[in-house]
Short mmCIF file of C-alpha atoms in Angstrom, two decimals:
data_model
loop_
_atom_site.label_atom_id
_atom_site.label_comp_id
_atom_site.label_asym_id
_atom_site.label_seq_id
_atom_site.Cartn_x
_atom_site.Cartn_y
_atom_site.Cartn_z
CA UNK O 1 -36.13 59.31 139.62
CA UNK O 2 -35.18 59.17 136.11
CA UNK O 3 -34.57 62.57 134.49
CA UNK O 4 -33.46 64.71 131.29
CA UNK O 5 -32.59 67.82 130.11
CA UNK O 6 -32.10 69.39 126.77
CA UNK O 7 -31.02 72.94 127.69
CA UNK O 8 -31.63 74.49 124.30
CA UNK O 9 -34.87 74.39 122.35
CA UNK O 10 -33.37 75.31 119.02
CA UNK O 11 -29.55 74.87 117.53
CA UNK O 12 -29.03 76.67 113.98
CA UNK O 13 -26.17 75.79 112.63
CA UNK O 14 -24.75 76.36 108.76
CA UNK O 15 -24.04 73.54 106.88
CA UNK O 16 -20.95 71.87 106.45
CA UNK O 17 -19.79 73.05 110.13
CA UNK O 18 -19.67 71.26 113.12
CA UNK O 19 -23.00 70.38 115.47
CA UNK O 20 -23.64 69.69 118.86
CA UNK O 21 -27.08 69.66 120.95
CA UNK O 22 -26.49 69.26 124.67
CA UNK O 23 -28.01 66.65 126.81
CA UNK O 24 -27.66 66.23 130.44
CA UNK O 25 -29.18 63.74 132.86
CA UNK O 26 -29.87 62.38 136.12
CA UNK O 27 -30.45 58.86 137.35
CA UNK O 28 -30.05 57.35 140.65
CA UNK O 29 -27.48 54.39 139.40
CA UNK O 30 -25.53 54.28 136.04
CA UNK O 31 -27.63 55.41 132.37
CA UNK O 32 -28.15 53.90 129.50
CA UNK O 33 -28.61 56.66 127.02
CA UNK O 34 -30.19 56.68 123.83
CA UNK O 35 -30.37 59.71 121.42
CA UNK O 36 -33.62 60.08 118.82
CA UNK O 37 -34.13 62.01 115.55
CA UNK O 38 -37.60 63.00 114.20
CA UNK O 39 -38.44 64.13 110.97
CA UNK O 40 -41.37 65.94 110.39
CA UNK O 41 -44.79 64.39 110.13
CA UNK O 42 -43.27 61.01 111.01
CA UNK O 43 -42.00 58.99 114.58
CA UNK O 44 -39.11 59.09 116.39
CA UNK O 45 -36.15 56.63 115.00
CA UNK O 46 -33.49 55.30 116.48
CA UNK O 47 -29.74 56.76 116.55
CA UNK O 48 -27.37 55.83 118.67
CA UNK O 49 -27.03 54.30 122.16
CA UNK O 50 -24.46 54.36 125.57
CA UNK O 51 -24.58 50.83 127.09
CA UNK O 52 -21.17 50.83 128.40
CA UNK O 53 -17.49 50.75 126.99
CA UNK O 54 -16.22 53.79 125.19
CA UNK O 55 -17.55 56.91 125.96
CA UNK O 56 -17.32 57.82 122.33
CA UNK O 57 -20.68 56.72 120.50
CA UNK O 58 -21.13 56.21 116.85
CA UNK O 59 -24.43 56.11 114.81
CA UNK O 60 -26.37 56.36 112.41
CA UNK O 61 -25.59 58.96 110.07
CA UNK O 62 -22.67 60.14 110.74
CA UNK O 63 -23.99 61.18 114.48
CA UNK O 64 -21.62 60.75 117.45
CA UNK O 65 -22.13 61.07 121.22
CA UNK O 66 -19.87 61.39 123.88
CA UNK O 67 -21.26 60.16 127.52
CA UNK O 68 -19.51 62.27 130.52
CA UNK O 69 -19.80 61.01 134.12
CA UNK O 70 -18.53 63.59 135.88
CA UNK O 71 -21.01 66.23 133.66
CA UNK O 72 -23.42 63.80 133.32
CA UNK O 73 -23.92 64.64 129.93
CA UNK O 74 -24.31 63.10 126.58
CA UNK O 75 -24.34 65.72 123.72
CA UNK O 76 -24.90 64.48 120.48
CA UNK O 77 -22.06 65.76 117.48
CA UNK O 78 -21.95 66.00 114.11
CA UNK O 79 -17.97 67.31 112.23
CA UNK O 80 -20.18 68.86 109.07
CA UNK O 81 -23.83 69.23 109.18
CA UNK O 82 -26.45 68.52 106.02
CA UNK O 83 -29.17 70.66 105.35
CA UNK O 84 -31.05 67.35 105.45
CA UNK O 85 -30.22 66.73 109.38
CA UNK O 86 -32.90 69.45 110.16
CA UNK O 87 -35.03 67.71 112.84
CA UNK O 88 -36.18 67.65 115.68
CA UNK O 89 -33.80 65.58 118.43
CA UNK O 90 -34.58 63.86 121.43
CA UNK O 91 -32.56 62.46 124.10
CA UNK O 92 -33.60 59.73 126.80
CA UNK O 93 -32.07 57.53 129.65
CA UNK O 94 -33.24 54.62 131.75
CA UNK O 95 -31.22 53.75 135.00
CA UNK O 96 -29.39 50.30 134.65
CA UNK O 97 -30.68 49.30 137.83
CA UNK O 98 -34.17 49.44 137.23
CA UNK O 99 -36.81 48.03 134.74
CA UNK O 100 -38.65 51.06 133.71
CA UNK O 101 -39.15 52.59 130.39
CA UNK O 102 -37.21 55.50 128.55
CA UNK O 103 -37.61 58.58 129.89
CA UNK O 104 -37.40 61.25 127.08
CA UNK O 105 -36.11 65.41 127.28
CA UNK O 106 -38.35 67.79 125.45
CA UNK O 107 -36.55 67.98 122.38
CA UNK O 108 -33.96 70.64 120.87
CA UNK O 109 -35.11 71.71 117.08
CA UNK O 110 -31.82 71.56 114.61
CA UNK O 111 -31.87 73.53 111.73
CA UNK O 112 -28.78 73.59 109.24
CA UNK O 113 -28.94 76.42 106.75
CA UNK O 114 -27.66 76.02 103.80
CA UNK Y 1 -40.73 42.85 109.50
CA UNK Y 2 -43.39 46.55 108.47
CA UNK Y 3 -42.58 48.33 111.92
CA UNK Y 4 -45.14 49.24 113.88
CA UNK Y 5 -48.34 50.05 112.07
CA UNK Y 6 -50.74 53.20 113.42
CA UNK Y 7 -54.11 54.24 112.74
CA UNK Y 8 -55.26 56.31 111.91
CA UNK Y 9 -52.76 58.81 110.04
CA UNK Y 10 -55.00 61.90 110.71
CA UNK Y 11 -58.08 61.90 112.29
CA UNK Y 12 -60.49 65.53 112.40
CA UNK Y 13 -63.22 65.18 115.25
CA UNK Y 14 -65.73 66.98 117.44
CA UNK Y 15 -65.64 68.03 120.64
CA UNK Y 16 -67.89 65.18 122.49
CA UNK Y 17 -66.90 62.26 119.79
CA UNK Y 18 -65.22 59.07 121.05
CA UNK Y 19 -61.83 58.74 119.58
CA UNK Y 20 -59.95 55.34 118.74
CA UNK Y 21 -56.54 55.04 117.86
CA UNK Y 22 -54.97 51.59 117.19
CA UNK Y 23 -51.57 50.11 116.74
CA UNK Y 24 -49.97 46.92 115.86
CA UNK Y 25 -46.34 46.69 117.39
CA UNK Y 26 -43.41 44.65 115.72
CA UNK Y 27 -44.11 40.74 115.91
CA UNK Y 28 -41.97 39.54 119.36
CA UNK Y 29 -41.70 42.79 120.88
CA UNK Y 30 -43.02 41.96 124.66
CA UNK Y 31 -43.55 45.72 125.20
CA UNK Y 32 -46.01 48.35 124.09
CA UNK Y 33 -46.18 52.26 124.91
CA UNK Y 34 -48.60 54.76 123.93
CA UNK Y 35 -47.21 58.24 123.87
CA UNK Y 36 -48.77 61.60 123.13
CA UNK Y 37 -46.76 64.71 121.40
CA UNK Y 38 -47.37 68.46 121.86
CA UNK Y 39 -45.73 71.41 121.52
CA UNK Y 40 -46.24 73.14 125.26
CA UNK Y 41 -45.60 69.41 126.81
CA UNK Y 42 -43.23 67.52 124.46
CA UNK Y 43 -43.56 63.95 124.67
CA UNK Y 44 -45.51 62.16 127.41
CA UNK Y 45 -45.71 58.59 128.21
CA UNK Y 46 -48.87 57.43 128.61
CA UNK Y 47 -49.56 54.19 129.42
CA UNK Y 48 -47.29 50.92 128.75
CA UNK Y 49 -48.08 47.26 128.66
CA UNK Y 50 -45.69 44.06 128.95
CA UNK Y 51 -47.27 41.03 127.70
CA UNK Y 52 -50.61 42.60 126.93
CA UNK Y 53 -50.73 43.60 131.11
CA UNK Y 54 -51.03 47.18 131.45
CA UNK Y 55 -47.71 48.16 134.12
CA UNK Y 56 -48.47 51.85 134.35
CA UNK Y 57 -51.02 53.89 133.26
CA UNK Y 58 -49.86 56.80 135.54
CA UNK Y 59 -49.32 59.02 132.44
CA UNK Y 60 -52.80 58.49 131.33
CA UNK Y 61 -54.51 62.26 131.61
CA UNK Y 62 -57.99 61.38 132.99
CA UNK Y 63 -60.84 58.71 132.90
CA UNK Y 64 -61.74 60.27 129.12
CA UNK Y 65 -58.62 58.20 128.23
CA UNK Y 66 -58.63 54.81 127.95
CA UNK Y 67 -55.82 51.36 126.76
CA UNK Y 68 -56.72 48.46 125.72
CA UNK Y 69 -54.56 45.37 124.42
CA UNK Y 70 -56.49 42.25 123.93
CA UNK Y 71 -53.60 40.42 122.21
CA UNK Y 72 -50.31 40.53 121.60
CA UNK Y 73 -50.49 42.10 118.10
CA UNK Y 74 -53.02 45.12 118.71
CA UNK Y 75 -53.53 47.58 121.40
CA UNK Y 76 -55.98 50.80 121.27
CA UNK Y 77 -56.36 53.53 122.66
CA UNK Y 78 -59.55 55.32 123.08
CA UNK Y 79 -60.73 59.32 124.19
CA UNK Y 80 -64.30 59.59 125.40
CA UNK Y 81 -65.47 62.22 124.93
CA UNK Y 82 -62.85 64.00 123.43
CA UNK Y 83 -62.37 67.73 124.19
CA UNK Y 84 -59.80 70.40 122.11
CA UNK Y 85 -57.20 70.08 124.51
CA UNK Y 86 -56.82 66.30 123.05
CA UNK Y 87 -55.32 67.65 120.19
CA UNK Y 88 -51.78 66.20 119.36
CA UNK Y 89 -49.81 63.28 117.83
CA UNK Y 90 -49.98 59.93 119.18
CA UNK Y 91 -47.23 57.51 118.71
CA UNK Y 92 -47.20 54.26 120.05
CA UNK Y 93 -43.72 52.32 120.81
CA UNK Y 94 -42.87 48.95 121.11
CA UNK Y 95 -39.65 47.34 121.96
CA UNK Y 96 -38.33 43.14 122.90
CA UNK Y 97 -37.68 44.40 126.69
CA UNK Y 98 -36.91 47.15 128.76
CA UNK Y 99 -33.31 46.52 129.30
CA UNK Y 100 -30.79 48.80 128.75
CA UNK Y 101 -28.63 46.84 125.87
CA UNK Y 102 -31.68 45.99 123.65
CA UNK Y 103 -34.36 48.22 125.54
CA UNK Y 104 -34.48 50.48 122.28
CA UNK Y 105 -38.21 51.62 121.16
CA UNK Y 106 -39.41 51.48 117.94
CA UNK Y 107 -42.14 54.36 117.03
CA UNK Y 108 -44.64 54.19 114.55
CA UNK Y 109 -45.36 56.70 111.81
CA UNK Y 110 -48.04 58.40 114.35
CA UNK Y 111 -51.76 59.28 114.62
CA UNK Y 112 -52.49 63.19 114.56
CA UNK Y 113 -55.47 63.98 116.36
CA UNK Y 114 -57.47 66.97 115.78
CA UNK Y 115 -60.74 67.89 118.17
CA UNK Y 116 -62.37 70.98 116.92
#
Protein backbone atom coordinates (compact mmCIF):
# COMPACT_ATOMS: atom_id res chain seq x y z
CA UNK A 1 0.00 0.00 0.00
CA UNK A 2 0.60 3.42 -1.09
CA UNK A 3 1.29 5.89 1.74
CA UNK A 4 2.24 9.60 2.90
CA UNK A 5 3.21 11.60 5.54
CA UNK A 6 3.49 15.25 6.18
CA UNK A 7 4.91 15.34 9.74
CA UNK A 8 4.08 18.96 10.45
CA UNK A 9 0.68 20.58 10.17
CA UNK A 10 1.91 24.13 10.09
CA UNK A 11 5.53 25.74 8.95
CA UNK A 12 5.84 29.66 9.77
CA UNK A 13 8.50 30.95 8.32
CA UNK A 14 9.58 34.93 7.79
CA UNK A 15 9.92 36.08 4.54
CA UNK A 16 12.82 36.29 2.54
CA UNK A 17 14.41 33.13 4.48
CA UNK A 18 14.68 29.81 3.48
CA UNK A 19 11.53 27.07 3.51
CA UNK A 20 11.17 23.58 3.74
CA UNK A 21 7.95 21.30 4.55
CA UNK A 22 8.86 17.66 5.03
CA UNK A 23 7.37 14.81 3.17
CA UNK A 24 8.03 11.23 3.63
CA UNK A 25 6.57 8.16 1.97
CA UNK A 26 6.10 4.62 1.52
CA UNK A 27 5.39 2.49 -1.52
CA UNK A 28 6.00 -1.04 -2.19
CA UNK A 29 8.22 -0.40 -5.59
CA UNK A 30 9.83 2.96 -6.71
CA UNK A 31 7.48 6.63 -6.33
CA UNK A 32 6.59 8.97 -8.45
CA UNK A 33 6.09 12.03 -6.35
CA UNK A 34 4.23 15.00 -6.98
CA UNK A 35 4.03 18.08 -4.64
CA UNK A 36 0.58 20.45 -4.62
CA UNK A 37 -0.10 24.04 -3.52
CA UNK A 38 -3.60 25.34 -2.58
CA UNK A 39 -4.66 28.68 -2.21
CA UNK A 40 -7.50 29.48 -0.34
CA UNK A 41 -11.03 29.09 -1.59
CA UNK A 42 -9.67 27.49 -4.77
CA UNK A 43 -8.21 23.63 -5.96
CA UNK A 44 -5.17 22.13 -5.67
CA UNK A 45 -2.53 23.07 -8.66
CA UNK A 46 0.15 21.50 -9.83
CA UNK A 47 3.99 22.08 -8.74
CA UNK A 48 6.48 19.97 -9.33
CA UNK A 49 7.04 16.24 -9.97
CA UNK A 50 9.92 13.15 -9.31
CA UNK A 51 9.69 10.79 -12.33
CA UNK A 52 13.21 9.77 -12.32
CA UNK A 53 16.72 11.39 -13.08
CA UNK A 54 18.03 13.99 -10.71
CA UNK A 55 16.99 13.94 -7.39
CA UNK A 56 16.94 17.69 -7.43
CA UNK A 57 13.35 18.92 -8.63
CA UNK A 58 12.53 22.28 -9.98
CA UNK A 59 9.05 23.98 -10.28
CA UNK A 60 6.91 26.21 -10.46
CA UNK A 61 7.65 29.19 -8.59
CA UNK A 62 10.70 29.06 -7.56
CA UNK A 63 9.82 25.62 -5.51
CA UNK A 64 12.42 22.82 -5.41
CA UNK A 65 12.29 19.22 -4.13
CA UNK A 66 14.81 16.91 -3.37
CA UNK A 67 13.69 12.98 -3.53
CA UNK A 68 15.85 10.75 -0.91
CA UNK A 69 15.82 6.95 -1.21
CA UNK A 70 17.42 6.00 1.59
CA UNK A 71 14.94 8.62 3.82
CA UNK A 72 12.34 8.15 1.61
CA UNK A 73 11.59 11.60 1.63
CA UNK A 74 10.77 14.42 -0.64
CA UNK A 75 10.66 17.83 1.18
CA UNK A 76 9.70 20.60 -0.76
CA UNK A 77 12.34 24.02 -0.53
CA UNK A 78 12.15 27.35 -1.14
CA UNK A 79 16.01 29.79 -0.71
CA UNK A 80 13.62 33.06 0.21
CA UNK A 81 10.03 32.78 0.93
CA UNK A 82 7.08 35.46 -0.29
CA UNK A 83 4.47 36.45 1.85
CA UNK A 84 2.38 35.37 -1.14
CA UNK A 85 3.53 31.49 -0.85
CA UNK A 86 1.14 31.22 2.22
CA UNK A 87 -0.84 28.05 1.39
CA UNK A 88 -1.72 25.20 2.14
CA UNK A 89 0.75 22.20 0.61
CA UNK A 90 0.14 18.82 -0.24
CA UNK A 91 2.30 16.03 -1.12
CA UNK A 92 1.33 12.66 -2.99
CA UNK A 93 2.97 9.46 -4.55
CA UNK A 94 1.80 6.62 -6.73
CA UNK A 95 4.05 3.41 -6.95
CA UNK A 96 5.59 3.00 -10.53
CA UNK A 97 4.54 -0.41 -10.60
CA UNK A 98 1.03 -0.05 -10.30
CA UNK A 99 -1.93 1.79 -12.03
CA UNK A 100 -3.64 3.42 -9.19
CA UNK A 101 -4.34 6.97 -8.49
CA UNK A 102 -2.39 9.63 -6.31
CA UNK A 103 -2.44 9.09 -2.97
CA UNK A 104 -2.31 12.49 -1.11
CA UNK A 105 -0.72 13.46 2.84
CA UNK A 106 -2.95 15.66 4.89
CA UNK A 107 -1.43 18.80 4.15
CA UNK A 108 1.18 21.12 6.10
CA UNK A 109 -0.25 24.96 6.31
CA UNK A 110 2.78 27.55 5.25
CA UNK A 111 2.60 30.82 6.44
CA UNK A 112 5.43 33.46 5.60
CA UNK A 113 5.23 36.58 7.74
CA UNK A 114 6.20 39.42 6.51
CA UNK B 1 -8.56 24.54 -22.89
CA UNK B 2 -11.04 26.26 -19.34
CA UNK B 3 -9.78 23.45 -16.84
CA UNK B 4 -12.08 21.61 -15.25
CA UNK B 5 -15.37 23.32 -14.61
CA UNK B 6 -17.41 22.64 -11.02
CA UNK B 7 -20.75 23.32 -9.88
CA UNK B 8 -21.83 24.56 -7.99
CA UNK B 9 -19.34 27.17 -6.26
CA UNK B 10 -21.29 27.15 -2.91
CA UNK B 11 -24.19 25.39 -2.24
CA UNK B 12 -26.32 26.04 1.51
CA UNK B 13 -28.79 22.99 2.13
CA UNK B 14 -30.95 21.16 4.63
CA UNK B 15 -30.49 18.34 6.43
CA UNK B 16 -32.75 15.67 4.34
CA UNK B 17 -32.23 17.60 0.76
CA UNK B 18 -30.66 15.70 -2.16
CA UNK B 19 -27.45 17.29 -3.15
CA UNK B 20 -25.90 17.38 -6.80
CA UNK B 21 -22.62 18.40 -7.63
CA UNK B 22 -21.37 18.28 -11.27
CA UNK B 23 -18.13 18.59 -13.12
CA UNK B 24 -16.85 18.76 -16.55
CA UNK B 25 -13.12 17.49 -16.72
CA UNK B 26 -10.51 18.79 -19.38
CA UNK B 27 -11.46 17.57 -23.04
CA UNK B 28 -9.10 14.09 -23.54
CA UNK B 29 -8.46 13.47 -20.05
CA UNK B 30 -9.47 9.52 -19.81
CA UNK B 31 -9.68 9.91 -15.99
CA UNK B 32 -12.05 11.47 -13.50
CA UNK B 33 -11.86 11.66 -9.51
CA UNK B 34 -14.18 13.05 -7.12
CA UNK B 35 -12.56 14.10 -3.91
CA UNK B 36 -13.95 15.56 -0.70
CA UNK B 37 -11.90 18.16 1.68
CA UNK B 38 -12.20 18.62 5.47
CA UNK B 39 -10.39 19.81 8.08
CA UNK B 40 -10.43 16.62 10.72
CA UNK B 41 -9.90 14.22 7.44
CA UNK B 42 -7.91 16.18 4.82
CA UNK B 43 -8.46 15.04 1.46
CA UNK B 44 -10.27 11.80 0.59
CA UNK B 45 -10.64 10.12 -2.63
CA UNK B 46 -13.83 9.20 -3.37
CA UNK B 47 -14.66 7.55 -6.23
CA UNK B 48 -12.70 7.53 -9.76
CA UNK B 49 -13.75 6.63 -13.24
CA UNK B 50 -11.56 5.72 -16.48
CA UNK B 51 -13.47 6.03 -19.56
CA UNK B 52 -16.74 6.93 -17.94
CA UNK B 53 -16.40 3.14 -15.93
CA UNK B 54 -16.42 3.70 -12.36
CA UNK B 55 -12.80 1.62 -11.06
CA UNK B 56 -13.27 2.28 -7.37
CA UNK B 57 -15.77 3.66 -5.44
CA UNK B 58 -14.20 2.29 -2.17
CA UNK B 59 -13.80 5.88 -0.84
CA UNK B 60 -17.39 6.56 -1.31
CA UNK B 61 -18.81 7.11 2.54
CA UNK B 62 -22.19 5.31 2.35
CA UNK B 63 -25.21 4.50 0.02
CA UNK B 64 -26.35 8.48 0.68
CA UNK B 65 -23.48 9.04 -1.83
CA UNK B 66 -23.76 8.45 -5.16
CA UNK B 67 -21.33 8.94 -9.04
CA UNK B 68 -22.52 9.13 -12.02
CA UNK B 69 -20.72 9.76 -15.51
CA UNK B 70 -22.89 9.31 -18.48
CA UNK B 71 -20.31 10.71 -20.93
CA UNK B 72 -17.10 11.57 -21.27
CA UNK B 73 -17.49 15.33 -20.60
CA UNK B 74 -19.74 15.32 -17.31
CA UNK B 75 -19.82 13.32 -14.22
CA UNK B 76 -22.04 14.07 -10.92
CA UNK B 77 -22.10 13.39 -7.91
CA UNK B 78 -25.10 13.21 -5.79
CA UNK B 79 -25.89 13.07 -1.55
CA UNK B 80 -29.30 11.71 -0.66
CA UNK B 81 -30.32 12.74 1.86
CA UNK B 82 -27.73 14.83 2.97
CA UNK B 83 -26.93 15.08 6.72
CA UNK B 84 -24.38 17.95 8.54
CA UNK B 85 -21.59 15.75 8.59
CA UNK B 86 -21.62 16.23 4.55
CA UNK B 87 -20.31 19.44 5.00
CA UNK B 88 -16.97 20.13 3.08
CA UNK B 89 -15.36 21.01 -0.30
CA UNK B 90 -15.64 18.85 -3.18
CA UNK B 91 -13.13 18.89 -5.88
CA UNK B 92 -13.20 16.77 -8.69
CA UNK B 93 -9.80 15.80 -10.70
CA UNK B 94 -9.17 14.72 -13.95
CA UNK B 95 -6.00 13.73 -15.58
CA UNK B 96 -4.90 11.86 -19.53
CA UNK B 97 -3.80 8.57 -17.43
CA UNK B 98 -2.65 7.33 -14.34
CA UNK B 99 0.93 6.92 -15.15
CA UNK B 100 3.54 8.21 -13.32
CA UNK B 101 5.28 10.66 -16.11
CA UNK B 102 1.98 12.35 -17.20
CA UNK B 103 -0.35 10.90 -14.34
CA UNK B 104 -0.62 14.61 -12.95
CA UNK B 105 -4.34 15.70 -11.79
CA UNK B 106 -5.85 18.68 -12.61
CA UNK B 107 -8.45 20.09 -9.81
CA UNK B 108 -11.18 22.26 -10.35
CA UNK B 109 -11.97 25.48 -8.54
CA UNK B 110 -14.27 23.26 -6.03
CA UNK B 111 -17.88 22.95 -4.77
CA UNK B 112 -18.34 23.95 -0.95
CA UNK B 113 -21.07 22.18 0.53
CA UNK B 114 -22.91 23.37 3.46
CA UNK B 115 -25.86 21.05 5.23
CA UNK B 116 -27.38 22.91 8.06
Amino acid sequence: AQSVAQPEDQVNVAEGNPLTVKCTYSVSGNPYLFWYVQYPNRGLQFLLKYITGDNLVKGSYGFEAEFNKSQTSFHLKKPSALVSDSALYFCAVRDTGGNTPLVFGKGTRLSVIA
Amino acid sequence: DAGVIQSPRHEVTEMGQEVTLRCKPISGHDYLFWYRQTMMRGLELLIYFNNNVPIDDSGMPEDRFSAKMPNASFSTLKIQPSEPRDSAVYFCASSPSLAGDTGELFFGEGSRLTVL
